[in-house]
Tab-separated table of N, CA, C and O in Angstrom:
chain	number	residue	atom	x	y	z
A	14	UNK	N	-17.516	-8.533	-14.538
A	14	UNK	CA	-16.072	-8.634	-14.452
A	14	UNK	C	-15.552	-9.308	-15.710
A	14	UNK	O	-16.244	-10.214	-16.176
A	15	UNK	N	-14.275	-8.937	-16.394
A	15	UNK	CA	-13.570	-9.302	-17.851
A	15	UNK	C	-13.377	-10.827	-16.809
A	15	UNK	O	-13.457	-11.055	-15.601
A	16	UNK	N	-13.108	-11.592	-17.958
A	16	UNK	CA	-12.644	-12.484	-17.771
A	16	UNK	C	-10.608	-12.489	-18.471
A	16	UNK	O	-10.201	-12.090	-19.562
A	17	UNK	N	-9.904	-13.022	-17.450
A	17	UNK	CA	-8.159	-12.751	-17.453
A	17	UNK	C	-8.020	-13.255	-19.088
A	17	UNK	O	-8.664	-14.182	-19.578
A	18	UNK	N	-7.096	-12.476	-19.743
A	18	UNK	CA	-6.540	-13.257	-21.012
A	18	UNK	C	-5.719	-14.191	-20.716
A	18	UNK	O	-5.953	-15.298	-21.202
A	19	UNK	N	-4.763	-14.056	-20.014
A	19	UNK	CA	-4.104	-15.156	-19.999
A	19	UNK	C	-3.583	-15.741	-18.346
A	19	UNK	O	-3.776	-15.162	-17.276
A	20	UNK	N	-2.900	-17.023	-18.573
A	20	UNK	CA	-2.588	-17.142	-17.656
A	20	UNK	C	-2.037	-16.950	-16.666
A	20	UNK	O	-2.088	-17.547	-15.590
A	21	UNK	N	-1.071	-15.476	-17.227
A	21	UNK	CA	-0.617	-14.736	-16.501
A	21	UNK	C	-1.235	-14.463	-15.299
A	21	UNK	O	-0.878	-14.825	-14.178
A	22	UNK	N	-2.645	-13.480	-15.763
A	22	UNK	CA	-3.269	-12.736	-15.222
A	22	UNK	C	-4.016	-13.350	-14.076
A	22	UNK	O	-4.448	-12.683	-13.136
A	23	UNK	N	-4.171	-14.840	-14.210
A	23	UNK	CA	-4.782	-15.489	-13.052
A	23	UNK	C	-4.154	-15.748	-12.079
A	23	UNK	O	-4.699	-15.835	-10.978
A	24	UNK	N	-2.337	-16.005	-12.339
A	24	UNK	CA	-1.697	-16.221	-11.698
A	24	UNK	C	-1.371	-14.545	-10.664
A	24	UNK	O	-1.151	-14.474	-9.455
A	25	UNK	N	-1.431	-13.686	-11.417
A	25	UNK	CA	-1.330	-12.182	-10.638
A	25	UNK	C	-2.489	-11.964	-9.438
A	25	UNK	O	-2.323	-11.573	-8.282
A	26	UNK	N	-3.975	-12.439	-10.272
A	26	UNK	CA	-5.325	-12.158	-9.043
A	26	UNK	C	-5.146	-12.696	-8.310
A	26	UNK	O	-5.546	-12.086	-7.318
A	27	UNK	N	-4.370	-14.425	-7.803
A	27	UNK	CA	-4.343	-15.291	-7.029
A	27	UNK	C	-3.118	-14.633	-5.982
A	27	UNK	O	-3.440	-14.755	-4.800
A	28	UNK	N	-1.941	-14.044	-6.171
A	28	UNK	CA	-0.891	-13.536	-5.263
A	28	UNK	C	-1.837	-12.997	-4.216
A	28	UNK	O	-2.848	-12.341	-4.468
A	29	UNK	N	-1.488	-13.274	-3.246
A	29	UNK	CA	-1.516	-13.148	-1.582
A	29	UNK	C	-1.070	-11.469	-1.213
A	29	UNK	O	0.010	-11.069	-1.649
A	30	UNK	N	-1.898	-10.584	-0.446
A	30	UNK	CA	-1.543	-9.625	-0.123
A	30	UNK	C	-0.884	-9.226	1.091
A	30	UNK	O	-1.333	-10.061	1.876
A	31	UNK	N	-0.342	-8.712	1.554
A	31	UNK	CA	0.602	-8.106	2.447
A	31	UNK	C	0.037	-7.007	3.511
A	31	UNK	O	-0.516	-5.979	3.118
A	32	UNK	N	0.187	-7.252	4.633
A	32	UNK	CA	-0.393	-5.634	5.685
A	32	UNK	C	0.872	-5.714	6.023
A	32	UNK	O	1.387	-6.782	6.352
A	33	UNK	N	1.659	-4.322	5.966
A	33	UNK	CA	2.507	-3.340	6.054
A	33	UNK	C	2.566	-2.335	6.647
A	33	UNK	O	2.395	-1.277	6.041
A	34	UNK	N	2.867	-2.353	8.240
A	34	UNK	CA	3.126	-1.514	9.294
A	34	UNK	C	4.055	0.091	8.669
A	34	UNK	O	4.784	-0.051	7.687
A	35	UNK	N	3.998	0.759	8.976
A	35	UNK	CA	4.935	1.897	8.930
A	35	UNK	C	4.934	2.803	9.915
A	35	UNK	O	4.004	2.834	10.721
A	36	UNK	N	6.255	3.891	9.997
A	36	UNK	CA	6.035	4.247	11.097
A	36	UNK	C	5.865	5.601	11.389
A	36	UNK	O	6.032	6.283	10.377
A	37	UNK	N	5.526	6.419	12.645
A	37	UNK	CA	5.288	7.929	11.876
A	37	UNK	C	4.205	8.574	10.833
A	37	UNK	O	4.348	9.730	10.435
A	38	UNK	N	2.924	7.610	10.343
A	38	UNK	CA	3.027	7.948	9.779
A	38	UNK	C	3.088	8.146	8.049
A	38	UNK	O	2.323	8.777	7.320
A	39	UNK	N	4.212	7.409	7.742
A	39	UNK	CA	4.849	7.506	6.659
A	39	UNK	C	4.018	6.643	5.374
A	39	UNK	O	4.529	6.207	4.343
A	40	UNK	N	2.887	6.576	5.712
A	40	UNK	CA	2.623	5.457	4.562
A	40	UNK	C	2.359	5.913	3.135
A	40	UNK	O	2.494	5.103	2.217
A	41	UNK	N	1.809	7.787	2.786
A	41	UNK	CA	2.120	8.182	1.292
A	41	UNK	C	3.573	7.624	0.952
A	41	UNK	O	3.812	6.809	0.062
A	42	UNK	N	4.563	8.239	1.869
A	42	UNK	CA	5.688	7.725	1.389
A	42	UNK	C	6.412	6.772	0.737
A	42	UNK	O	7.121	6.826	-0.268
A	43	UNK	N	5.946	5.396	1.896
A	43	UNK	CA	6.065	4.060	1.409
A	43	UNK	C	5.094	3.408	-0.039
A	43	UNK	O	5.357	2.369	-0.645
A	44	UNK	N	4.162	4.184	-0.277
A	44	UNK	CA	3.558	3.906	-1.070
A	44	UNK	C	4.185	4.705	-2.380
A	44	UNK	O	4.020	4.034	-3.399
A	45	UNK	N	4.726	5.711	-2.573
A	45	UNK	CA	5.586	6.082	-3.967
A	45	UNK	C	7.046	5.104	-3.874
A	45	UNK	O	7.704	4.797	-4.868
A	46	UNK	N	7.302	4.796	-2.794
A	46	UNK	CA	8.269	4.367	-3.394
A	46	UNK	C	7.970	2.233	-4.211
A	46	UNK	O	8.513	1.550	-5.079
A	47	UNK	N	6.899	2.066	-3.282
A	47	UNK	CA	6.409	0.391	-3.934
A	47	UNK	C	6.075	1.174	-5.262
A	47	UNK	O	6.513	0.537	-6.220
A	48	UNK	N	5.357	2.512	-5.699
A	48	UNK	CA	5.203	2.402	-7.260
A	48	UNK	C	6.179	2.525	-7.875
A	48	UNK	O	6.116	2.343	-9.091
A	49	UNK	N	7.265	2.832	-7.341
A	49	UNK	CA	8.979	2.771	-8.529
A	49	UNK	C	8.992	1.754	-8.498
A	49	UNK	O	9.662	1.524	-9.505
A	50	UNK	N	8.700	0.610	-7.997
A	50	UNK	CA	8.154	-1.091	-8.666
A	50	UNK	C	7.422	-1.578	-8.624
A	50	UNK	O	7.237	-2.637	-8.026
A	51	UNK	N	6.760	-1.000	-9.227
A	51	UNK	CA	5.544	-1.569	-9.756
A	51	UNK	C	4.685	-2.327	-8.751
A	51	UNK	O	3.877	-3.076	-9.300
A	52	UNK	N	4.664	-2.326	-7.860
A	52	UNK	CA	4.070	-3.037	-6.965
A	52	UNK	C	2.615	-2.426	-6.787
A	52	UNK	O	2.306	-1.256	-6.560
A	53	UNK	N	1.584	-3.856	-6.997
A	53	UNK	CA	0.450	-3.254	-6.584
A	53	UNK	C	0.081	-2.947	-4.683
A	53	UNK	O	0.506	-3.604	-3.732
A	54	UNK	N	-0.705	-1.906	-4.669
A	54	UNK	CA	-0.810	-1.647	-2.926
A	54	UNK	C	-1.967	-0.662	-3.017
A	54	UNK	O	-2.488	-0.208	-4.036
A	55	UNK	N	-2.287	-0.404	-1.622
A	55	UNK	CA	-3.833	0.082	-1.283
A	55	UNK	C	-3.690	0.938	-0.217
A	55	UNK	O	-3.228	0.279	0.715
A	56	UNK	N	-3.835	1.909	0.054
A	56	UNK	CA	-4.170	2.458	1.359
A	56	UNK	C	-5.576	2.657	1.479
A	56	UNK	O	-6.209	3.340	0.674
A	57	UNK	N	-6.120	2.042	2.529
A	57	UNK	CA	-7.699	2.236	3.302
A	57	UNK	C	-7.892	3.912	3.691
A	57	UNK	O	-7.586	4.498	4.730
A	58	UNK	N	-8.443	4.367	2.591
A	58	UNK	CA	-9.004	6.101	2.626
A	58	UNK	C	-10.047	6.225	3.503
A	58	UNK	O	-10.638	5.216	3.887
A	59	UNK	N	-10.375	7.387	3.897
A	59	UNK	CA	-11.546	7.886	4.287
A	59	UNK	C	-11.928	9.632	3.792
A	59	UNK	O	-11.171	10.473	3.307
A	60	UNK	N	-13.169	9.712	4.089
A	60	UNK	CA	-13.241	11.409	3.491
A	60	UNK	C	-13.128	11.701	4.923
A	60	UNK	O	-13.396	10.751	5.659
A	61	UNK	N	-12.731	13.000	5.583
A	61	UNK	CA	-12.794	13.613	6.873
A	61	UNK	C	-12.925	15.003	6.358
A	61	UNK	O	-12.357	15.387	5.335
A	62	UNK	N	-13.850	15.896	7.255
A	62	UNK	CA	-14.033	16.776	6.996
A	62	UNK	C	-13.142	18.088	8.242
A	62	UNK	O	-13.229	18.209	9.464
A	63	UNK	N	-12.401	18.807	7.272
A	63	UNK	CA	-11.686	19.761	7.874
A	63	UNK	C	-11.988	21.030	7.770
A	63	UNK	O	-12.616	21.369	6.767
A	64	UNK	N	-11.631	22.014	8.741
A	64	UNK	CA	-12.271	23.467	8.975
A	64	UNK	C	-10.886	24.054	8.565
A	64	UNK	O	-9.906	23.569	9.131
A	65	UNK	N	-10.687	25.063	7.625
A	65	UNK	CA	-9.298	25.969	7.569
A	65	UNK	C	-9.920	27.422	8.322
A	65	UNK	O	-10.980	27.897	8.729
A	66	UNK	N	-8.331	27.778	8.180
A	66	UNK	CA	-8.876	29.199	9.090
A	66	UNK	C	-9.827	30.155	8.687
A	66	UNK	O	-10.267	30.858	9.596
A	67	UNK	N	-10.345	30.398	7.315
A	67	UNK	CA	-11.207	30.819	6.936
A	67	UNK	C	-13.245	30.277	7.267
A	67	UNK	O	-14.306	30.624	6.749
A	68	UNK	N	-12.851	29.291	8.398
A	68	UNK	CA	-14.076	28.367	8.592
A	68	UNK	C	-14.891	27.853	7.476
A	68	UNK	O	-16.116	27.735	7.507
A	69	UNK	N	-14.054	27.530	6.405
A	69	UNK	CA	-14.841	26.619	5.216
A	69	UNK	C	-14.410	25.313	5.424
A	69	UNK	O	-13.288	25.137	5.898
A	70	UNK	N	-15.090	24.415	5.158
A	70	UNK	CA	-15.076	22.808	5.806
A	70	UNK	C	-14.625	22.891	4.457
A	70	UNK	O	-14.643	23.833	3.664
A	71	UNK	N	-14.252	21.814	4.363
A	71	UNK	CA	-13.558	20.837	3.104
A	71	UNK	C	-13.167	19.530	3.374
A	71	UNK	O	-12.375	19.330	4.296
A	72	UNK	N	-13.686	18.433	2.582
A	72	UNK	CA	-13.344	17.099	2.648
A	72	UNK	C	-12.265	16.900	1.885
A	72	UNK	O	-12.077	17.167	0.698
A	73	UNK	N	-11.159	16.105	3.169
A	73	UNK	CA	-10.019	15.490	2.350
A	73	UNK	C	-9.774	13.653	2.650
A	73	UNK	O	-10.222	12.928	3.539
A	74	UNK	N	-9.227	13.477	1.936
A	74	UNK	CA	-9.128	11.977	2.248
A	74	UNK	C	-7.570	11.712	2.893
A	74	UNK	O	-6.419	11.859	2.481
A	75	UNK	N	-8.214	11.237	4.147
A	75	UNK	CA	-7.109	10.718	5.151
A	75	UNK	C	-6.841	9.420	5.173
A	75	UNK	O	-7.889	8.808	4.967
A	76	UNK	N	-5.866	8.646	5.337
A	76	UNK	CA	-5.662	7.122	6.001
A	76	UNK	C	-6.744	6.866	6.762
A	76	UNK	O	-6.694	7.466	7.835
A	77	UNK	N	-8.173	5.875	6.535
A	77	UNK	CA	-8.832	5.213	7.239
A	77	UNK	C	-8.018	4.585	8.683
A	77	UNK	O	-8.581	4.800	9.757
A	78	UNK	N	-6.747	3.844	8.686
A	78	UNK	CA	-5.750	3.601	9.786
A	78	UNK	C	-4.136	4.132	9.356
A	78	UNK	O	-3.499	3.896	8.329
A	79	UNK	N	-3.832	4.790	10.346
A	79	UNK	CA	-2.500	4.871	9.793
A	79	UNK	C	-1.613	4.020	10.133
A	79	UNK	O	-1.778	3.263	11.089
A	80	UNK	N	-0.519	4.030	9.375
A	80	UNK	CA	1.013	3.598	9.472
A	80	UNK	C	0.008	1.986	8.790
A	80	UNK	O	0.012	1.115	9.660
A	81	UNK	N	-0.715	1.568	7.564
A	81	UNK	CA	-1.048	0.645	7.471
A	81	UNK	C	-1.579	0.763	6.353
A	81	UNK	O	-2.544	1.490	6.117
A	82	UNK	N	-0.742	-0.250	5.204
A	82	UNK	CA	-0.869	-0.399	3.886
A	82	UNK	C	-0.711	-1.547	3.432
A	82	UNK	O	0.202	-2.314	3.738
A	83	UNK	N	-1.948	-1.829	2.356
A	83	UNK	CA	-1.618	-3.285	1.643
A	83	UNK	C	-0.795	-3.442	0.404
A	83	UNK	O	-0.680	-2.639	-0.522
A	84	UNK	N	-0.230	-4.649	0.554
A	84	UNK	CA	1.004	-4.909	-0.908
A	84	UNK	C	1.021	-6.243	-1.039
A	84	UNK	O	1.413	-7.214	-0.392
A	85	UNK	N	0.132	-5.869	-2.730
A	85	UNK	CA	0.115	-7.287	-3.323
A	85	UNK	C	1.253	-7.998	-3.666
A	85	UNK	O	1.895	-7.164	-4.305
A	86	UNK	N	1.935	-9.067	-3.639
A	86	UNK	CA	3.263	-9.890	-3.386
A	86	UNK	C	3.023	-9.904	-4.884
A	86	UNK	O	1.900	-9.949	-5.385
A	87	UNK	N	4.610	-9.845	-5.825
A	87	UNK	CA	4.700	-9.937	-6.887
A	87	UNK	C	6.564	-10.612	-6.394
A	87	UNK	O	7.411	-10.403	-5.526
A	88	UNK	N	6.369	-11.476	-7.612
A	88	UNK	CA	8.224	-12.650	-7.354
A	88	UNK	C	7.683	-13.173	-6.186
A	88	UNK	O	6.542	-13.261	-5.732
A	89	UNK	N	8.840	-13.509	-5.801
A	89	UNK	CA	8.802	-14.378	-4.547
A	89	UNK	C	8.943	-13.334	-3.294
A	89	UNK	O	9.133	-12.119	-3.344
A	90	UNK	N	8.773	-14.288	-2.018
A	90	UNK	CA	8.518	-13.483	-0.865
A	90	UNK	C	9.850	-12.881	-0.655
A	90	UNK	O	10.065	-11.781	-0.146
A	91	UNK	N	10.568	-13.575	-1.024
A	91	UNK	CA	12.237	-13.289	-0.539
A	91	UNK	C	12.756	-11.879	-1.026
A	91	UNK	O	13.318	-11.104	-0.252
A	92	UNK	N	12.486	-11.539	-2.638
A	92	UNK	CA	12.515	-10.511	-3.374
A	92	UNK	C	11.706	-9.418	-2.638
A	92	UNK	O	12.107	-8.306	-2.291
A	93	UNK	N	10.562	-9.934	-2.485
A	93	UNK	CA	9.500	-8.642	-1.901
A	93	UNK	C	10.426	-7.992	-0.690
A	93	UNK	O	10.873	-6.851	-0.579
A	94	UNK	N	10.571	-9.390	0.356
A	94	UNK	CA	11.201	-8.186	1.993
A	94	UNK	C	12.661	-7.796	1.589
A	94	UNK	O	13.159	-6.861	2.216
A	95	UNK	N	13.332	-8.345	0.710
A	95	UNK	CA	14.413	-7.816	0.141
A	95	UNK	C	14.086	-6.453	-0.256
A	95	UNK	O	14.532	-5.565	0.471
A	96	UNK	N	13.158	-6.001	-1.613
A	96	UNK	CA	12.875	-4.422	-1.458
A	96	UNK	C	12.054	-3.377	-0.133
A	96	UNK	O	11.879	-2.190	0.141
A	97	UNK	N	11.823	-4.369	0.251
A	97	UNK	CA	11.102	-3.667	0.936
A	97	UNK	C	12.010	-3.396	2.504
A	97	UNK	O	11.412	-2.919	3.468
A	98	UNK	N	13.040	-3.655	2.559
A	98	UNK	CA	14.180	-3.269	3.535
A	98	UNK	C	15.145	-2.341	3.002
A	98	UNK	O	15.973	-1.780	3.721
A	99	UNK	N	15.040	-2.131	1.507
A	99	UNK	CA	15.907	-1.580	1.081
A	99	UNK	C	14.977	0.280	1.225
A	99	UNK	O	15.464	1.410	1.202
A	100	UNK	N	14.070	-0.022	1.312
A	100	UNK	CA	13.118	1.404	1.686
A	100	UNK	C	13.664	2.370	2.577
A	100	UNK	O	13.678	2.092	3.777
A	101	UNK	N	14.000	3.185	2.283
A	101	UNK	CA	14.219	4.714	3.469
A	101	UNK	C	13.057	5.070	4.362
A	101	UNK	O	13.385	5.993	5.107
A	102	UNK	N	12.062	4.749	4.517
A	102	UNK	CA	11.076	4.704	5.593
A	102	UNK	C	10.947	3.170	6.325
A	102	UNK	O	10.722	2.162	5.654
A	103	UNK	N	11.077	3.152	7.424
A	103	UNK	CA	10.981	1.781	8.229
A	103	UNK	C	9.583	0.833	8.139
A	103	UNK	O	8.585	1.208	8.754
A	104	UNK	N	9.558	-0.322	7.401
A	104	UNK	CA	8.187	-0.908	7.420
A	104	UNK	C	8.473	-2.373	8.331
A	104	UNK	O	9.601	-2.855	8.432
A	105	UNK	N	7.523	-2.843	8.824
A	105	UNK	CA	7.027	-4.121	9.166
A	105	UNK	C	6.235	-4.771	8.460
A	105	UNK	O	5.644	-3.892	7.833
A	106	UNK	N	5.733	-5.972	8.071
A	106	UNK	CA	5.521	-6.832	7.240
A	106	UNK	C	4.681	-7.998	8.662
A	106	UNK	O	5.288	-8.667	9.499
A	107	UNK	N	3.522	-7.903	8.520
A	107	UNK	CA	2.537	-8.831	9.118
A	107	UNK	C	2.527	-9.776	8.511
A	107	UNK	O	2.235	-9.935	7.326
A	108	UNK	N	3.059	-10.970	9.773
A	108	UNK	CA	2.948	-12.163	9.298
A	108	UNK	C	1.921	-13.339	9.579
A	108	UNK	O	1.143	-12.771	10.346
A	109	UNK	N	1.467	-14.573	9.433
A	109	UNK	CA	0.526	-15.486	10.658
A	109	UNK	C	1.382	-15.538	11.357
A	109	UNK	O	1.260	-16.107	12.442
């Protein structure tokens, strides 16, 4: 592993991540719109294997769980649920 140039960067690895309910569903969604800011986030993939009507299997990668995505906190918390209400797909925000 690099070691961070600056102090920035230690201060970025150390931010606290986020589990992020969605609903329907919707979590590609919610996830283009956290990249119009830059926000780092994760969806838990899996490969699943699917049959089309031609009976050729093909592996695609599905949501390991749906409606459930991580988002690394960047600013303050206040800023974060501030954008993140301003979202056209409905999220929840897991708290302790």
């Amino acid at each position: 592993m690099k070691e961070p140039d600056s102090q920035t960067e230690i201060n970025v690895e150390r931010q606290p991540w986020y589990a992020v309910r969605t609903f329907n569903c919707q979590e590609q969604k919610v996830s283009r719109y956290l990249a119009q800011f830059d926000y780092t986030h994760f969806i838990p993939m899996t490969l699943v294997k699917e049959v089309d009507e031609d009976d050729n299997v093909k592996k695609v990668l599905k949501p390991a769980v749906h409606n459930l995505l991580f988002v690394r906190k960047k600013g303050t918390q206040k800023e974060m649920m501030q954008m993140l209400s301003e979202c056209d797909i409905p999220v929840s925000v897991f708290r302790k």
